[in-house]
XYZ file of C-alpha atoms in Angstrom:
460
model
C 92.035 131.301 110.406
C 94.813 129.770 112.505
C 92.313 128.981 115.252
C 90.066 127.216 112.719
C 92.936 125.079 111.426
C 94.007 124.218 114.957
C 90.470 123.222 115.865
C 90.173 121.107 112.726
C 93.387 119.254 113.476
C 92.304 118.637 117.064
C 89.012 117.262 115.736
C 90.864 114.965 113.338
C 93.227 113.801 116.062
C 90.243 112.848 118.197
C 88.486 111.111 115.295
C 91.464 108.826 114.659
C 92.151 108.247 118.348
C 88.540 107.156 118.786
C 88.470 105.093 115.587
C 91.594 103.151 116.548
C 90.755 103.213 120.249
C 87.580 101.096 119.986
C 85.174 104.001 120.087
C 82.707 105.438 117.597
C 84.180 108.755 116.407
C 82.442 112.016 115.605
C 82.444 111.088 111.924
C 83.923 108.531 109.559
C 87.682 109.076 108.992
C 88.348 110.150 105.423
C 91.383 109.234 103.313
C 91.778 110.606 99.794
C 95.033 110.349 97.911
C 96.178 111.816 94.588
C 99.451 110.221 93.368
C 102.215 112.341 91.873
C 101.782 110.677 88.497
C 98.178 111.903 88.278
C 99.227 115.450 89.140
C 101.989 115.378 86.528
C 99.534 114.206 83.862
C 97.096 116.926 84.848
C 99.823 119.538 84.398
C 100.926 118.072 81.088
C 104.387 117.347 82.489
C 106.586 114.461 81.497
C 105.455 111.311 83.262
C 109.132 110.489 83.758
C 110.800 113.780 84.690
C 108.790 114.290 87.898
C 110.213 111.033 89.217
C 113.603 112.734 89.438
C 112.311 116.081 90.730
C 109.003 115.837 92.626
C 109.260 119.516 93.629
C 107.902 120.529 90.194
C 104.470 119.424 91.445
C 104.437 121.699 94.501
C 102.183 124.475 93.160
C 99.647 121.971 91.851
C 99.529 120.238 95.232
C 98.710 123.501 96.980
C 95.886 124.101 94.492
C 94.422 120.592 94.772
C 94.624 120.674 98.565
C 92.384 123.748 98.546
C 89.723 121.833 96.631
C 89.390 118.374 98.145
C 88.428 117.412 101.681
C 90.357 114.652 103.377
C 91.557 114.025 106.908
C 94.962 112.706 105.878
C 97.788 114.094 103.767
C 96.563 113.489 100.198
C 99.787 113.256 98.205
C 102.840 111.076 97.727
C 105.595 111.595 100.281
C 108.767 110.991 98.284
C 111.878 109.451 99.737
C 111.109 105.830 100.635
C 112.081 102.639 98.851
C 108.470 101.434 98.927
C 107.541 104.577 96.977
C 109.279 102.829 94.071
C 111.106 105.789 92.608
C 112.379 104.686 89.175
C 115.706 106.465 89.677
C 116.520 104.368 92.725
C 115.798 101.085 90.986
C 117.557 102.154 87.803
C 120.757 102.779 89.761
C 120.496 99.233 91.083
C 119.765 97.917 87.563
C 116.616 96.307 88.865
C 114.913 93.446 87.057
C 112.041 93.181 89.545
C 110.923 96.832 89.567
C 111.132 98.404 86.126
C 109.907 101.753 84.833
C 107.517 101.578 81.884
C 107.399 104.078 79.030
C 104.728 105.962 80.968
C 106.975 106.434 84.000
C 105.175 103.866 86.139
C 107.317 101.420 88.125
C 106.012 97.957 87.331
C 106.706 94.646 89.034
C 106.988 92.055 86.258
C 106.767 88.374 87.031
C 110.262 87.435 88.184
C 111.898 84.212 89.302
C 114.537 84.705 91.973
C 114.863 81.037 92.880
C 114.818 77.795 90.964
C 112.565 75.072 92.368
C 115.616 72.948 93.139
C 116.856 75.636 95.537
C 114.128 75.221 98.165
C 116.535 73.292 100.444
C 119.060 76.146 100.273
C 116.395 78.712 101.176
C 115.141 76.582 104.075
C 118.635 75.926 105.429
C 119.881 79.536 105.300
C 117.214 82.077 104.300
C 119.333 85.188 104.939
C 122.360 83.856 103.098
C 120.256 82.680 100.188
C 118.499 86.037 99.789
C 121.763 87.985 100.048
C 123.878 85.691 97.887
C 121.411 84.562 95.227
C 118.123 86.461 95.081
C 119.079 90.112 95.521
C 122.019 89.996 93.049
C 119.725 88.223 90.585
C 117.031 90.889 90.851
C 119.446 93.831 91.088
C 122.438 93.561 88.813
C 124.395 96.303 90.614
C 124.668 93.981 93.616
C 126.506 91.519 91.396
C 129.434 93.911 91.116
C 132.503 93.802 93.345
C 131.501 94.742 96.927
C 132.617 98.373 96.751
C 130.802 98.847 93.445
C 127.625 97.385 94.894
C 127.870 99.661 97.938
C 128.501 102.623 95.630
C 125.252 102.189 93.713
C 123.196 101.336 96.786
C 124.423 104.446 98.605
C 123.769 106.551 95.497
C 120.219 105.223 95.452
C 119.651 105.942 99.132
C 121.106 109.441 98.698
C 118.790 110.023 95.750
C 115.787 109.111 97.924
C 117.025 111.347 100.726
C 117.324 114.204 98.250
C 113.687 113.661 97.235
C 112.627 113.689 100.875
C 114.608 116.851 101.600
C 113.114 118.652 98.589
C 109.600 117.574 99.446
C 109.741 118.217 103.193
C 108.951 121.995 103.072
C 105.911 121.365 100.858
C 104.641 118.616 103.139
C 105.150 120.779 106.234
C 103.366 123.764 104.696
C 100.382 121.691 103.564
C 100.018 120.168 107.030
C 100.216 123.652 108.512
C 97.633 125.131 106.147
C 95.093 122.299 106.221
C 95.445 120.686 109.620
C 95.699 117.112 108.343
C 95.899 114.312 110.851
C 99.648 114.047 111.602
C 99.499 110.269 111.563
C 100.727 107.629 113.969
C 103.686 108.280 116.283
C 107.099 107.871 114.689
C 108.319 104.299 114.743
C 104.852 102.730 115.076
C 104.175 101.972 111.403
C 106.027 99.702 109.021
C 105.358 97.533 106.001
C 105.665 93.787 105.544
C 104.197 90.856 103.723
C 103.095 87.294 104.337
C 105.731 84.549 104.005
C 103.823 82.802 101.204
C 103.230 86.003 99.223
C 106.906 86.926 99.646
C 107.998 83.607 98.182
C 105.503 83.943 95.339
C 106.367 87.559 94.509
C 110.112 87.592 94.708
C 111.336 84.010 94.587
C 109.110 81.751 92.537
C 106.590 83.923 90.601
C 102.825 83.445 90.384
C 102.906 80.721 87.769
C 105.725 78.694 89.359
C 104.400 78.728 92.915
C 101.068 77.489 91.580
C 102.976 74.393 90.430
C 104.976 74.163 93.657
C 101.869 73.958 95.789
C 101.125 70.626 94.089
C 104.611 69.291 93.326
C 106.655 70.611 96.270
C 103.999 71.055 98.934
C 106.125 70.041 101.929
C 109.106 72.141 100.846
C 106.877 75.157 100.236
C 105.399 74.925 103.714
C 108.868 74.520 105.240
C 110.043 77.539 103.252
C 107.161 79.631 104.628
C 108.198 78.632 108.142
C 111.860 79.365 107.400
C 111.258 82.949 106.236
C 108.672 83.739 108.941
C 111.222 85.261 111.381
C 112.549 87.422 108.529
C 109.052 88.626 107.675
C 108.322 89.280 111.337
C 111.477 91.291 112.026
C 111.013 93.198 108.778
C 107.487 94.215 109.714
C 107.877 94.590 113.480
C 107.444 98.268 114.482
C 110.087 99.607 116.798
C 107.495 101.449 118.874
C 104.060 99.796 118.524
C 101.027 102.025 119.051
C 97.287 101.557 118.357
C 97.425 104.371 115.783
C 100.265 102.672 113.905
C 100.191 99.516 111.814
C 102.046 96.910 109.818
C 100.842 97.571 106.258
C 100.672 94.529 104.039
C 99.143 93.867 100.610
C 97.882 90.297 100.209
C 97.142 89.034 96.729
C 97.780 85.279 96.472
C 94.919 83.845 98.622
C 92.130 84.480 96.130
C 93.967 82.307 93.598
C 94.272 79.395 96.017
C 92.001 76.534 97.006
C 90.588 77.015 100.492
C 92.392 73.863 101.653
C 95.755 75.223 100.456
C 95.048 78.625 101.979
C 94.331 77.066 105.376
C 97.165 74.546 105.389
C 99.999 76.413 103.678
C 99.311 80.145 103.425
C 97.666 80.957 106.734
C 99.760 79.399 109.559
C 102.955 81.423 109.074
C 101.085 84.696 108.546
C 98.785 84.006 111.484
C 101.851 83.596 113.655
C 103.238 86.953 112.504
C 99.954 88.772 113.162
C 99.520 87.216 116.598
C 103.070 88.062 117.621
C 102.742 91.653 116.386
C 99.493 91.871 118.355
C 101.214 90.481 121.450
C 103.589 93.452 121.215
C 100.740 95.940 120.674
C 101.017 96.326 116.885
C 98.024 96.372 114.561
C 98.120 94.756 111.117
C 96.574 96.676 108.189
C 95.831 94.458 105.215
C 95.014 95.278 101.625
C 93.121 92.197 100.509
C 93.315 92.270 96.732
C 90.495 90.895 94.579
C 87.369 89.355 96.147
C 87.810 87.598 99.501
C 84.130 86.713 99.961
C 84.682 82.949 99.955
C 87.445 83.310 102.577
C 85.554 85.457 105.084
C 84.703 82.531 107.336
C 88.329 81.351 107.283
C 89.866 84.689 108.311
C 87.679 84.958 111.410
C 90.633 83.626 113.409
C 92.805 86.657 112.657
C 93.455 88.822 115.742
C 90.979 91.418 116.955
C 91.658 94.918 115.725
C 93.130 94.019 112.341
C 92.262 96.687 109.762
C 91.336 95.385 106.318
C 91.009 97.247 103.052
C 88.971 95.023 100.770
C 89.032 95.555 97.029
C 85.924 93.810 95.711
C 82.836 92.245 97.246
C 79.411 93.098 98.645
C 79.879 95.568 101.533
C 76.763 94.175 103.241
C 78.246 90.692 103.385
C 81.611 91.954 104.621
C 79.989 94.121 107.310
C 77.849 91.242 108.508
C 80.586 88.603 108.581
C 83.688 90.463 109.761
C 82.595 94.016 110.536
C 82.288 93.505 114.277
C 85.774 92.103 114.789
C 87.869 93.989 112.227
C 88.172 97.605 111.128
C 86.912 97.879 107.553
C 87.915 100.197 104.744
C 88.102 100.153 100.944
C 85.412 98.849 98.577
C 84.390 102.282 97.264
C 84.751 101.780 93.485
C 87.347 104.091 91.982
C 85.567 103.566 88.653
C 82.583 105.553 89.963
C 84.783 108.595 90.503
C 86.408 108.125 87.110
C 83.322 107.544 84.968
C 80.180 108.274 86.999
C 78.265 111.508 87.267
C 78.567 113.754 90.310
C 75.244 112.399 91.553
C 76.457 108.826 91.031
C 79.440 109.584 93.277
C 77.255 111.121 95.973
C 74.703 108.314 95.863
C 77.402 105.638 96.074
C 79.034 107.404 99.008
C 75.747 107.513 100.919
C 75.054 103.867 100.075
C 78.449 102.822 101.423
C 77.977 104.873 104.578
C 74.506 103.475 105.207
C 75.920 99.943 105.073
C 79.371 100.223 106.669
C 79.022 103.127 109.083
C 76.555 101.765 111.727
C 78.301 100.583 114.871
C 81.647 102.156 113.963
C 84.841 100.565 112.683
C 84.684 102.014 109.160
C 86.946 104.542 107.447
C 86.918 105.653 103.825
C 89.350 104.410 101.227
C 89.020 103.389 97.588
C 88.896 99.799 96.412
C 92.256 100.465 94.772
C 94.547 103.445 94.394
C 94.411 105.637 91.258
C 97.346 105.272 88.904
C 96.598 107.602 86.002
C 94.692 110.821 85.358
C 91.926 108.811 83.710
C 91.244 107.165 87.077
C 90.090 110.436 88.640
C 87.493 113.059 87.752
C 88.496 115.928 90.038
C 84.997 117.405 90.266
C 83.783 114.009 91.429
C 86.655 113.768 93.886
C 85.602 117.085 95.424
C 81.998 115.893 95.728
C 83.137 112.628 97.299
C 85.099 114.333 100.056
C 82.292 116.744 100.837
C 79.710 113.949 101.010
C 81.721 111.879 103.470
C 82.424 114.996 105.534
C 78.783 116.014 105.776
C 76.903 112.700 105.613
C 79.339 110.495 107.518
C 78.541 112.053 110.912
C 77.610 109.726 113.775
C 74.643 110.369 116.024
C 76.191 108.305 118.833
C 79.897 109.243 119.095
C 81.709 107.724 122.025
C 80.001 104.348 121.809
C 82.122 101.216 121.950
C 83.337 99.278 118.945
C 85.236 96.002 118.804
C 88.024 94.897 121.105
C 91.516 96.326 121.684
C 94.697 94.945 120.147
C 95.700 91.673 121.815
C 92.288 91.213 123.406
C 93.024 87.493 123.031
C 96.053 87.758 125.304
C 98.701 86.350 122.958
C 101.993 85.834 124.770
C 105.258 87.053 123.323
C 107.411 84.406 121.678
C 110.907 85.976 121.645
C 112.229 83.382 119.194
C 110.343 84.924 116.262
C 112.035 88.284 116.818
C 115.561 86.954 116.289
C 117.205 86.923 112.881
C 119.032 83.698 112.003
C 122.790 83.732 112.542
C 124.525 84.667 109.330
C 127.920 86.069 108.343
C 125.924 88.796 106.578
C 124.322 89.986 109.831
C 125.861 91.545 112.912
C 126.313 89.203 115.868
C 127.125 90.824 119.214
C 128.954 87.875 120.723
C 131.325 87.600 117.765
C 131.767 91.370 117.685
C 132.528 91.558 121.412
C 135.008 88.714 121.118
C 136.846 90.544 118.347
C 136.546 93.978 119.972
C 136.540 93.348 123.743
C 136.705 97.064 124.559
C 133.279 97.657 123.011
C 131.034 98.851 125.894
C 128.112 96.676 126.905
C 125.577 99.435 126.271
C 126.501 99.334 122.579
C 124.814 95.949 122.234
C 121.335 97.454 122.126
C 122.424 100.162 119.692
C 123.979 97.710 117.267
C 121.040 95.315 117.527
C 118.641 98.092 116.546
C 120.938 99.270 113.758
C 121.030 95.740 112.381
C 117.234 95.481 112.448
C 116.867 98.861 110.733
C 119.449 98.006 108.082
C 117.946 94.578 107.483
C 114.498 96.133 107.034
C 115.913 98.626 104.533
C 117.512 95.834 102.498
C 114.298 93.807 102.611
C 112.394 96.764 101.165
C 114.167 95.911 97.918
C 112.014 92.780 97.872
C 108.759 94.565 98.630
């Protein structure tokens, strides 16, 4: 049995290395994921209690893992801010991430910045976020400094406790099922586009829709001002073709094409090109239907991976399937409400369209949130169909071009955070503490980047 698991993991390792290494793999990479909330509902557990003790789901995870086929770890890995644990955000008295009565952490429409404050954001983006936006969204940061640190450290410790409790389960499931271990440590991060960041956390959907008409110049300048912050936040410490900068994009489909090209795209294009110049791949979740924007996004760097939500797979394959890695578009509703044969037929239809020539991996059009989003018998059939039907007859063939095929040159200015009293500055530190050894500069610079990225996750 151990030899079989080892062989399976080696096969999966090769599949992902080929898929992200511009080759056609043995078969289509398969990602299935069952969120903790769905498991809790299935067990009849409180939809709130499991958020404070994810270990209560361990036995159910072992059972589900025996039933479904997937190449990647299929469950929530607790312990990160982006996992949106309600306990963490409750300690910070969050207004931007709030737990509903069903235990789901929602992101209501919030306004972190008045329209009159664009000049302040543009002049000092770090100071403005730290002084105005974060305390507005998280009331605990409005306390005296020690009180704010107290609650933030409690929240981080809570997340660490979740990670520590979940680690043995994760390790055992990897050991028993030979899942792909994922990208090398330090090669994957999360980020967002400057425009979407401003819309989500500063102005809200409704207000930024007004700003694009009334404050067009200021909005564009604001996108440029926060671009270095977005870049540093998303920049992997150790880029690798298997890693990525994960980013959900949801504003473009609500914009006119002219506004998308002139205001939304330039700052994000710069981020993607500069990540590519350093060897980092961007992985996008393009929410809603991007069909009308397919011609516009042709200028994004080679090797970008895109999970599309809605649209005709044939059109997407034809227009962008040779340049970008494609995933998504399999309707979650088919698994929830279709028959077993419906699920199998849809899987084969998707494979027939997206599989030829390589560059396709399985993912849903959107992630399941509740038990009603998943019929487990259908989920089993889906995994088996992709495993058996998604096999290539020509593995080893070439697909696409490698990251930075275009030859983007590194612009070091984008990788430097603006000077701010809230951020560590080596020159000032060395002046105050002249005995600090020179080799500490690199250590402190990395610590500052890591800490800044952690703080920015609050605005994710």
